[in-house]
Amino acid sequence: MSQETSVITPPGGRRMTPRDVTESLRAATPLELLFDLCFVVAVAQSAAGLHHALASGHVGDGLLSYAMTFFAIWWAWMNFSWFASAYDTDDVPYRIAALVQITGALILAAGIPRAFEHRDFTIAVLGYVVMRTALVANWLRAAAADPEGRGTALRYAAGITAVEAAWVVMLTLPSGIRLWAWLLLACADVSVPVWAERRHRTAWHPHHIAERHGLFTLIVLGESILAATLAVQGAVDTEQATADLYGVAGGGLLIVFSMWWLYFAKPAHRFLTSNRAAFLWGYGHYLVLGSAAAVGAGLSAAVDGATGHFHGGAVARGAVVTVPVAVFLLTVWWLQHRPHQVSRSHKVLVPGAAALVLAATFVPMPALATGAVLAALVAVAVLIARREGAAAGHG
C-alpha cells in the first residue's frame, strides 16, 4: 500500500543527493517505464522513415537520416537514465522535469518525418533542446544539493548547455556543411560525460543501469515485431500473401526471439565496475538499439519485397534484414559476451553466425534463412553453456 501511495503522491521536494551505489533491489520505477514507452514513439517514427527510404530505393539518404535522428533519441534517453540512476529523488520537481523530457521526445518524434523527407531538422532539434534543458535543470539541482559532486554536476550543466546552443546554431548553417557540423556536435555531445566525470564519478548503480538498458532493448524489439506484423497484416488484407511473405513472417519471429535470447544470455552488471567500462558499454548501445530498430524497418521492407512494392534488386531485399541483424549480433557479442571471458568456442560462435547471416543475403528467402541461423546459434550456445556448466560442476 505504501508503495502505491508513493507513486500517486510523491514528496513535494527533496535535496537531490546521490543514491547509494550498493542499494539492493534497485529496480526501474513506473516513471522510467513511462519514459521508455513514450520514447519508443520516436524510435518507431525513425524506423518507419528508414523503412520507407529502403523500400523506395533511397538507401543512402535513409540510413543517414536514420543515424542522425536515432542519435538524438538514444542520447537523450541515455542521459536521462544515467542521471536517474545517480540522483532519482522521485519528488515533484524531478517528476515534472522527466515529463518535460518526455514532451521533448514527442516533439522530436513529430519532427522526424520532416528530417527524412526534406532534411529539415528544425522541429527535431527543438524537441532535443526541450529534453536537454530539463536535464540541465536537474544537474543544477544536483549541484546545489551535493557538495562532493558539485563540480561534476556544474560541468555537466555547462557542457550540455554549450552543445545545446551549438545545435541551434547548426540550423542556420548552409546545407552543404550541416552534415559535418552534425558530426562535430555529436562527438562533442558524447564527450561531455567523459569530461564532466574526470575527477568525480556520479553514483550510477550497475544493476539499475543494466536493467534500464535491457528494458529499453525489450521495448525496441517489441516495436520491431509490431512493425513487421503490421506490414504482414497489410499484405494479407490486400490478398497479396505469398510463400515469400510467410517466409518473412516466420523468419522475423525467429530473428527477434533469438535477438532477445542472445542479449539476455549474459548479465551485464558484473563488469560495469568503472566509468571506462560502463561508458564503452553504454555508448555501444547506440548500435545495439539502432540495429534492433532497423531490423523492424528491414522486415517491413522485406514484406514490401515479397508483395512487389520494393524498389531494388534481390540483394538489396536481403541486405535490409541481414545487415542490421549482423550488426546486432557482433555488437551484443562484443559488449555482453566477450567481457565474461567466454570459452574459445563462444568467441568464434557469434562472429561465425554473423558471417552466415550476411551470406544469407544472397539466398532466395533471406529473412527465413537468417532466422534459421539465429535459432541454430541459440541452440548451440545453450548446449555449450550446459556442457561447460557440467564440466565446472564436476571440477
GROMACS .gro file of C-alpha atoms in nm:
model
  395
    1MET     CA    1   0.000   0.000   0.000
    2SER     CA    2   0.280   0.243   0.087
    3GLN     CA    3   0.446   0.184  -0.249
    4GLU     CA    4   0.120   0.253  -0.434
    5THR     CA    5   0.068   0.573  -0.235
    6SER     CA    6   0.418   0.699  -0.315
    7VAL     CA    7   0.350   0.651  -0.687
    8ILE     CA    8   0.041   0.872  -0.668
    9THR     CA    9   0.156   1.137  -0.419
   10PRO     CA   10   0.533   1.196  -0.429
   11PRO     CA   11   0.706   1.424  -0.180
   12GLY     CA   12   0.686   1.792  -0.272
   13GLY     CA   13   1.064   1.844  -0.284
   14ARG     CA   14   1.386   1.693  -0.151
   15ARG     CA   15   1.753   1.760  -0.159
   16MET     CA   16   1.886   1.591  -0.472
   17THR     CA   17   2.159   1.388  -0.305
   18PRO     CA   18   2.327   1.085  -0.467
   19ARG     CA   19   2.168   0.741  -0.443
   20ASP     CA   20   2.353   0.458  -0.270
   21VAL     CA   21   2.552   0.258  -0.529
   22THR     CA   22   2.520  -0.053  -0.311
   23GLU     CA   23   2.143  -0.021  -0.278
   24SER     CA   24   1.979  -0.363  -0.302
   25LEU     CA   25   1.679  -0.443  -0.521
   26ARG     CA   26   1.728  -0.123  -0.723
   27ALA     CA   27   1.466  -0.154  -0.997
   28ALA     CA   28   1.322   0.065  -1.268
   29THR     CA   29   1.044   0.297  -1.149
   30PRO     CA   30   0.700   0.346  -1.307
   31LEU     CA   31   0.816   0.689  -1.428
   32GLU     CA   32   1.116   0.535  -1.603
   33LEU     CA   33   0.891   0.279  -1.771
   34LEU     CA   34   0.658   0.557  -1.890
   35PHE     CA   35   0.965   0.742  -2.017
   36ASP     CA   36   1.069   0.438  -2.222
   37LEU     CA   37   0.722   0.385  -2.366
   38CYS     CA   38   0.699   0.747  -2.479
   39PHE     CA   39   1.049   0.742  -2.624
   40VAL     CA   40   0.967   0.437  -2.831
   41VAL     CA   41   0.723   0.658  -3.024
   42ALA     CA   42   1.024   0.847  -3.154
   43VAL     CA   43   1.202   0.517  -3.223
   44ALA     CA   44   0.901   0.397  -3.423
   45GLN     CA   45   0.896   0.720  -3.627
   46SER     CA   46   1.266   0.689  -3.705
   47ALA     CA   47   1.231   0.321  -3.800
   48ALA     CA   48   0.928   0.400  -4.018
   49GLY     CA   49   1.128   0.665  -4.201
   50LEU     CA   50   1.406   0.414  -4.259
   51HIS     CA   51   1.156   0.155  -4.385
   52HIS     CA   52   1.010   0.390  -4.644
   53ALA     CA   53   1.356   0.503  -4.757
   54LEU     CA   54   1.472   0.142  -4.800
   55ALA     CA   55   1.159   0.035  -4.984
   56SER     CA   56   1.175   0.332  -5.221
   57GLY     CA   57   1.540   0.275  -5.305
   58HIS     CA   58   1.681   0.580  -5.122
   59VAL     CA   59   1.915   0.370  -4.909
   60GLY     CA   60   2.198   0.620  -4.856
   61ASP     CA   61   1.975   0.913  -4.762
   62GLY     CA   62   1.759   0.690  -4.544
   63LEU     CA   63   2.048   0.547  -4.348
   64LEU     CA   64   2.196   0.892  -4.292
   65SER     CA   65   1.868   1.042  -4.170
   66TYR     CA   66   1.810   0.737  -3.953
   67ALA     CA   67   2.155   0.758  -3.794
   68MET     CA   68   2.106   1.127  -3.718
   69THR     CA   69   1.756   1.107  -3.574
   70PHE     CA   70   1.824   0.789  -3.378
   71PHE     CA   71   2.130   0.951  -3.223
   72ALA     CA   72   1.914   1.225  -3.073
   73ILE     CA   73   1.667   0.969  -2.934
   74TRP     CA   74   1.935   0.740  -2.795
   75TRP     CA   75   2.150   1.011  -2.642
   76ALA     CA   76   1.861   1.187  -2.468
   77TRP     CA   77   1.740   0.854  -2.330
   78MET     CA   78   2.093   0.766  -2.214
   79ASN     CA   79   2.139   1.093  -2.030
   80PHE     CA   80   1.806   1.066  -1.851
   81SER     CA   81   1.868   0.705  -1.747
   82TRP     CA   82   2.219   0.757  -1.612
   83PHE     CA   83   2.119   1.073  -1.427
   84ALA     CA   84   1.821   0.890  -1.275
   85SER     CA   85   2.049   0.608  -1.163
   86ALA     CA   86   2.252   0.857  -0.960
   87TYR     CA   87   2.001   1.123  -0.845
   88ASP     CA   88   1.642   1.000  -0.876
   89THR     CA   89   1.461   1.167  -0.585
   90ASP     CA   90   1.112   1.089  -0.723
   91ASP     CA   91   0.977   1.420  -0.590
   92VAL     CA   92   0.750   1.666  -0.768
   93PRO     CA   93   1.026   1.877  -0.935
   94TYR     CA   94   1.202   1.562  -1.056
   95ARG     CA   95   0.883   1.418  -1.200
   96ILE     CA   96   0.796   1.743  -1.375
   97ALA     CA   97   1.145   1.755  -1.528
   98ALA     CA   98   1.101   1.396  -1.652
   99LEU     CA   99   0.763   1.479  -1.804
  100VAL     CA  100   0.916   1.780  -1.979
  101GLN     CA  101   1.180   1.550  -2.126
  102ILE     CA  102   0.905   1.316  -2.246
  103THR     CA  103   0.734   1.614  -2.409
  104GLY     CA  104   1.060   1.693  -2.585
  105ALA     CA  105   1.080   1.335  -2.710
  106LEU     CA  106   0.731   1.363  -2.859
  107ILE     CA  107   0.823   1.692  -3.028
  108LEU     CA  108   1.132   1.519  -3.167
  109ALA     CA  109   0.914   1.233  -3.293
  110ALA     CA  110   0.685   1.481  -3.468
  111GLY     CA  111   0.984   1.630  -3.649
  112ILE     CA  112   1.133   1.302  -3.773
  113PRO     CA  113   0.923   1.278  -4.095
  114ARG     CA  114   1.044   1.625  -4.198
  115ALA     CA  115   1.401   1.519  -4.128
  116PHE     CA  116   1.366   1.217  -4.358
  117GLU     CA  117   1.170   1.383  -4.636
  118HIS     CA  118   1.324   1.729  -4.651
  119ARG     CA  119   1.635   1.716  -4.429
  120ASP     CA  120   1.461   1.975  -4.215
  121PHE     CA  121   1.576   1.916  -3.856
  122THR     CA  122   1.416   2.226  -3.703
  123ILE     CA  123   1.139   2.050  -3.510
  124ALA     CA  124   1.366   1.761  -3.417
  125VAL     CA  125   1.626   1.999  -3.275
  126LEU     CA  126   1.351   2.187  -3.088
  127GLY     CA  127   1.244   1.864  -2.919
  128TYR     CA  128   1.605   1.781  -2.841
  129VAL     CA  129   1.658   2.124  -2.683
  130VAL     CA  130   1.348   2.080  -2.466
  131MET     CA  131   1.479   1.745  -2.339
  132ARG     CA  132   1.828   1.877  -2.272
  133THR     CA  133   1.708   2.194  -2.098
  134ALA     CA  134   1.513   1.988  -1.845
  135LEU     CA  135   1.823   1.775  -1.787
  136VAL     CA  136   2.033   2.087  -1.723
  137ALA     CA  137   1.780   2.195  -1.459
  138ASN     CA  138   1.826   1.859  -1.287
  139TRP     CA  139   2.205   1.890  -1.292
  140LEU     CA  140   2.179   2.236  -1.135
  141ARG     CA  141   1.960   2.091  -0.859
  142ALA     CA  142   2.221   1.821  -0.801
  143ALA     CA  143   2.498   2.083  -0.788
  144ALA     CA  144   2.309   2.276  -0.521
  145ALA     CA  145   2.243   1.969  -0.303
  146ASP     CA  146   2.558   1.756  -0.344
  147PRO     CA  147   2.876   1.940  -0.235
  148GLU     CA  148   3.103   1.648  -0.322
  149GLY     CA  149   2.966   1.614  -0.673
  150ARG     CA  150   2.907   1.986  -0.736
  151GLY     CA  151   3.198   2.027  -0.976
  152THR     CA  152   3.085   1.730  -1.185
  153ALA     CA  153   2.723   1.848  -1.190
  154LEU     CA  154   2.822   2.201  -1.296
  155ARG     CA  155   3.044   2.066  -1.573
  156TYR     CA  156   2.753   1.858  -1.698
  157ALA     CA  157   2.524   2.162  -1.693
  158ALA     CA  158   2.778   2.384  -1.869
  159GLY     CA  159   2.875   2.124  -2.129
  160ILE     CA  160   2.517   2.032  -2.216
  161THR     CA  161   2.414   2.397  -2.242
  162ALA     CA  162   2.706   2.486  -2.469
  163VAL     CA  163   2.646   2.196  -2.706
  164GLU     CA  164   2.270   2.257  -2.698
  165ALA     CA  165   2.326   2.616  -2.815
  166ALA     CA  166   2.555   2.487  -3.089
  167TRP     CA  167   2.279   2.253  -3.216
  168VAL     CA  168   2.052   2.554  -3.259
  169VAL     CA  169   2.325   2.745  -3.443
  170MET     CA  170   2.370   2.443  -3.673
  171LEU     CA  171   2.022   2.503  -3.814
  172THR     CA  172   2.139   2.835  -3.958
  173LEU     CA  173   2.434   2.685  -4.147
  174PRO     CA  174   2.428   2.616  -4.523
  175SER     CA  175   2.307   2.265  -4.605
  176GLY     CA  176   2.641   2.178  -4.762
  177ILE     CA  177   2.829   2.194  -4.432
  178ARG     CA  178   2.546   2.098  -4.196
  179LEU     CA  179   2.637   1.728  -4.202
  180TRP     CA  180   2.995   1.800  -4.096
  181ALA     CA  181   2.867   2.027  -3.821
  182TRP     CA  182   2.633   1.749  -3.707
  183LEU     CA  183   2.923   1.504  -3.682
  184LEU     CA  184   3.128   1.753  -3.483
  185LEU     CA  185   2.842   1.829  -3.244
  186ALA     CA  186   2.757   1.461  -3.196
  187CYS     CA  187   3.118   1.399  -3.092
  188ALA     CA  188   3.103   1.700  -2.858
  189ASP     CA  189   2.778   1.577  -2.704
  190VAL     CA  190   2.908   1.229  -2.622
  191SER     CA  191   3.230   1.381  -2.484
  192VAL     CA  192   3.050   1.581  -2.214
  193PRO     CA  193   3.020   1.288  -1.965
  194VAL     CA  194   3.384   1.190  -2.017
  195TRP     CA  195   3.492   1.548  -1.944
  196ALA     CA  196   3.246   1.603  -1.658
  197GLU     CA  197   3.341   1.286  -1.466
  198ARG     CA  198   3.719   1.312  -1.491
  199ARG     CA  199   3.762   1.381  -1.119
  200HIS     CA  200   3.443   1.255  -0.957
  201ARG     CA  201   3.219   0.970  -1.068
  202THR     CA  202   2.844   1.006  -1.033
  203ALA     CA  203   2.672   0.741  -0.827
  204TRP     CA  204   2.516   0.532  -1.103
  205HIS     CA  205   2.404   0.184  -0.996
  206PRO     CA  206   2.536  -0.112  -1.206
  207HIS     CA  207   2.228  -0.333  -1.159
  208HIS     CA  208   1.995  -0.043  -1.231
  209ILE     CA  209   2.186   0.065  -1.542
  210ALA     CA  210   2.193  -0.290  -1.681
  211GLU     CA  211   1.820  -0.329  -1.618
  212ARG     CA  212   1.735   0.006  -1.778
  213HIS     CA  213   1.924  -0.077  -2.097
  214GLY     CA  214   1.771  -0.424  -2.103
  215LEU     CA  215   1.418  -0.289  -2.067
  216PHE     CA  216   1.464  -0.035  -2.343
  217THR     CA  217   1.610  -0.305  -2.567
  218LEU     CA  218   1.300  -0.516  -2.499
  219ILE     CA  219   1.071  -0.229  -2.598
  220VAL     CA  220   1.265  -0.164  -2.918
  221LEU     CA  221   1.248  -0.534  -3.008
  222GLY     CA  222   0.874  -0.521  -2.945
  223GLU     CA  223   0.846  -0.224  -3.180
  224SER     CA  224   1.025  -0.429  -3.446
  225ILE     CA  225   0.774  -0.711  -3.407
  226LEU     CA  226   0.486  -0.464  -3.430
  227ALA     CA  227   0.624  -0.301  -3.745
  228ALA     CA  228   0.670  -0.636  -3.918
  229THR     CA  229   0.326  -0.759  -3.803
  230LEU     CA  230   0.150  -0.452  -3.940
  231ALA     CA  231   0.332  -0.493  -4.270
  232VAL     CA  232   0.226  -0.859  -4.296
  233GLN     CA  233  -0.129  -0.771  -4.196
  234GLY     CA  234  -0.147  -0.508  -4.470
  235ALA     CA  235  -0.030  -0.760  -4.728
  236VAL     CA  236  -0.276  -1.027  -4.613
  237ASP     CA  237  -0.565  -0.781  -4.607
  238THR     CA  238  -0.497  -0.695  -4.970
  239GLU     CA  239  -0.476  -1.066  -5.058
  240GLN     CA  240  -0.110  -1.046  -5.157
  241ALA     CA  241   0.003  -1.332  -4.934
  242THR     CA  242   0.273  -1.548  -5.092
  243ALA     CA  243   0.522  -1.810  -4.975
  244ASP     CA  244   0.785  -1.535  -4.959
  245LEU     CA  245   0.561  -1.330  -4.731
  246TYR     CA  246   0.511  -1.619  -4.489
  247GLY     CA  247   0.886  -1.677  -4.501
  248VAL     CA  248   0.943  -1.317  -4.390
  249ALA     CA  249   0.685  -1.356  -4.111
  250GLY     CA  250   0.831  -1.683  -3.981
  251GLY     CA  251   1.188  -1.568  -4.020
  252GLY     CA  252   1.109  -1.239  -3.848
  253LEU     CA  253   0.977  -1.415  -3.540
  254LEU     CA  254   1.283  -1.639  -3.520
  255ILE     CA  255   1.509  -1.336  -3.562
  256VAL     CA  256   1.352  -1.126  -3.287
  257PHE     CA  257   1.312  -1.417  -3.045
  258SER     CA  258   1.678  -1.510  -3.094
  259MET     CA  259   1.793  -1.149  -3.056
  260TRP     CA  260   1.616  -1.135  -2.720
  261TRP     CA  261   1.772  -1.464  -2.611
  262LEU     CA  262   2.124  -1.362  -2.707
  263TYR     CA  263   2.105  -1.017  -2.550
  264PHE     CA  264   1.999  -1.153  -2.210
  265ALA     CA  265   2.223  -1.462  -2.218
  266LYS     CA  266   2.493  -1.290  -2.009
  267PRO     CA  267   2.439  -1.047  -1.716
  268ALA     CA  268   2.596  -0.708  -1.781
  269HIS     CA  269   2.615  -0.560  -1.430
  270ARG     CA  270   2.909  -0.781  -1.333
  271PHE     CA  271   3.160  -0.593  -1.546
  272LEU     CA  272   3.018  -0.240  -1.505
  273THR     CA  273   3.277  -0.163  -1.241
  274SER     CA  274   3.427   0.163  -1.370
  275ASN     CA  275   3.338   0.464  -1.578
  276ARG     CA  276   3.561   0.339  -1.858
  277ALA     CA  277   3.388   0.001  -1.881
  278ALA     CA  278   3.041   0.147  -1.830
  279PHE     CA  279   3.081   0.429  -2.082
  280LEU     CA  280   3.206   0.195  -2.354
  281TRP     CA  281   2.919  -0.042  -2.281
  282GLY     CA  282   2.659   0.235  -2.273
  283TYR     CA  283   2.785   0.407  -2.586
  284GLY     CA  284   2.791   0.072  -2.766
  285HIS     CA  285   2.416   0.051  -2.715
  286TYR     CA  286   2.374   0.308  -2.990
  287LEU     CA  287   2.449   0.019  -3.227
  288VAL     CA  288   2.252  -0.236  -3.023
  289LEU     CA  289   1.935  -0.028  -3.011
  290GLY     CA  290   1.980   0.125  -3.354
  291SER     CA  291   2.027  -0.212  -3.522
  292ALA     CA  292   1.735  -0.365  -3.327
  293ALA     CA  293   1.501  -0.093  -3.451
  294ALA     CA  294   1.648  -0.120  -3.802
  295VAL     CA  295   1.562  -0.492  -3.805
  296GLY     CA  296   1.196  -0.395  -3.779
  297ALA     CA  297   1.236  -0.150  -4.066
  298GLY     CA  298   1.418  -0.417  -4.268
  299LEU     CA  299   1.148  -0.677  -4.207
  300SER     CA  300   0.882  -0.427  -4.317
  301ALA     CA  301   1.084  -0.357  -4.633
  302ALA     CA  302   1.118  -0.733  -4.686
  303VAL     CA  303   0.739  -0.759  -4.675
  304ASP     CA  304   0.728  -0.491  -4.944
  305GLY     CA  305   0.968  -0.704  -5.146
  306ALA     CA  306   0.752  -1.013  -5.105
  307THR     CA  307   0.449  -0.823  -5.233
  308GLY     CA  308   0.621  -0.646  -5.521
  309HIS     CA  309   0.645  -0.299  -5.364
  310PHE     CA  310   1.022  -0.282  -5.314
  311HIS     CA  311   1.232  -0.067  -5.547
  312GLY     CA  312   1.556  -0.263  -5.552
  313GLY     CA  313   1.717  -0.587  -5.652
  314ALA     CA  314   1.721  -0.923  -5.475
  315VAL     CA  315   2.047  -0.847  -5.292
  316ALA     CA  316   1.908  -0.521  -5.154
  317ARG     CA  317   1.593  -0.704  -5.038
  318GLY     CA  318   1.809  -0.943  -4.840
  319ALA     CA  319   2.054  -0.685  -4.707
  320VAL     CA  320   1.783  -0.473  -4.542
  321VAL     CA  321   1.734  -0.763  -4.298
  322THR     CA  322   2.071  -0.935  -4.280
  323VAL     CA  323   2.293  -0.629  -4.230
  324PRO     CA  324   2.119  -0.490  -3.916
  325VAL     CA  325   2.094  -0.843  -3.773
  326ALA     CA  326   2.469  -0.894  -3.823
  327VAL     CA  327   2.543  -0.557  -3.660
  328PHE     CA  328   2.326  -0.653  -3.363
  329LEU     CA  329   2.497  -0.991  -3.325
  330LEU     CA  330   2.850  -0.852  -3.338
  331THR     CA  331   2.774  -0.562  -3.103
  332VAL     CA  332   2.599  -0.777  -2.844
  333TRP     CA  333   2.884  -1.029  -2.864
  334TRP     CA  334   3.141  -0.754  -2.810
  335LEU     CA  335   2.955  -0.578  -2.528
  336GLN     CA  336   2.767  -0.855  -2.345
  337HIS     CA  337   2.951  -1.182  -2.410
  338ARG     CA  338   3.320  -1.108  -2.460
  339PRO     CA  339   3.376  -0.937  -2.119
  340HIS     CA  340   3.272  -1.260  -1.944
  341GLN     CA  341   3.591  -1.427  -2.073
  342VAL     CA  342   3.393  -1.695  -2.250
  343SER     CA  343   3.549  -2.008  -2.393
  344ARG     CA  344   3.718  -2.030  -2.731
  345SER     CA  345   3.408  -2.185  -2.885
  346HIS     CA  346   3.197  -1.892  -2.768
  347LYS     CA  347   3.449  -1.646  -2.907
  348VAL     CA  348   3.405  -1.775  -3.263
  349LEU     CA  349   3.041  -1.886  -3.244
  350VAL     CA  350   2.866  -1.548  -3.268
  351PRO     CA  351   3.105  -1.390  -3.523
  352GLY     CA  352   3.071  -1.705  -3.733
  353ALA     CA  353   2.693  -1.680  -3.715
  354ALA     CA  354   2.712  -1.313  -3.819
  355ALA     CA  355   2.912  -1.417  -4.127
  356LEU     CA  356   2.645  -1.676  -4.213
  357VAL     CA  357   2.374  -1.414  -4.169
  358LEU     CA  358   2.550  -1.186  -4.417
  359ALA     CA  359   2.581  -1.481  -4.656
  360ALA     CA  360   2.204  -1.530  -4.627
  361THR     CA  361   2.167  -1.201  -4.816
  362PHE     CA  362   2.215  -1.396  -5.139
  363VAL     CA  363   1.972  -1.686  -5.083
  364PRO     CA  364   1.612  -1.688  -5.216
  365MET     CA  365   1.443  -1.631  -4.876
  366PRO     CA  366   1.695  -1.429  -4.671
  367ALA     CA  367   1.471  -1.348  -4.373
  368LEU     CA  368   1.382  -1.713  -4.318
  369ALA     CA  369   1.744  -1.822  -4.364
  370THR     CA  370   1.858  -1.555  -4.116
  371GLY     CA  371   1.601  -1.672  -3.863
  372ALA     CA  372   1.721  -2.030  -3.904
  373VAL     CA  373   2.084  -1.928  -3.848
  374LEU     CA  374   1.995  -1.736  -3.532
  375ALA     CA  375   1.779  -2.018  -3.395
  376ALA     CA  376   2.066  -2.261  -3.455
  377LEU     CA  377   2.305  -2.018  -3.285
  378VAL     CA  378   2.086  -2.005  -2.976
  379ALA     CA  379   2.056  -2.385  -2.966
  380VAL     CA  380   2.431  -2.438  -2.997
  381ALA     CA  381   2.505  -2.167  -2.737
  382VAL     CA  382   2.266  -2.334  -2.490
  383LEU     CA  383   2.430  -2.674  -2.543
  384ILE     CA  384   2.780  -2.529  -2.498
  385ALA     CA  385   2.675  -2.346  -2.181
  386ARG     CA  386   2.526  -2.666  -2.036
  387ARG     CA  387   2.836  -2.865  -2.120
  388GLU     CA  388   3.065  -2.605  -1.967
  389GLY     CA  389   2.844  -2.578  -1.661
  390ALA     CA  390   2.851  -2.956  -1.614
  391ALA     CA  391   3.230  -2.960  -1.655
  392ALA     CA  392   3.269  -2.683  -1.397
  393GLY     CA  393   3.043  -2.870  -1.157
  394HIS     CA  394   3.250  -3.187  -1.186
  395GLY     CA  395   3.568  -2.985  -1.147
   0.00000   0.00000   0.00000
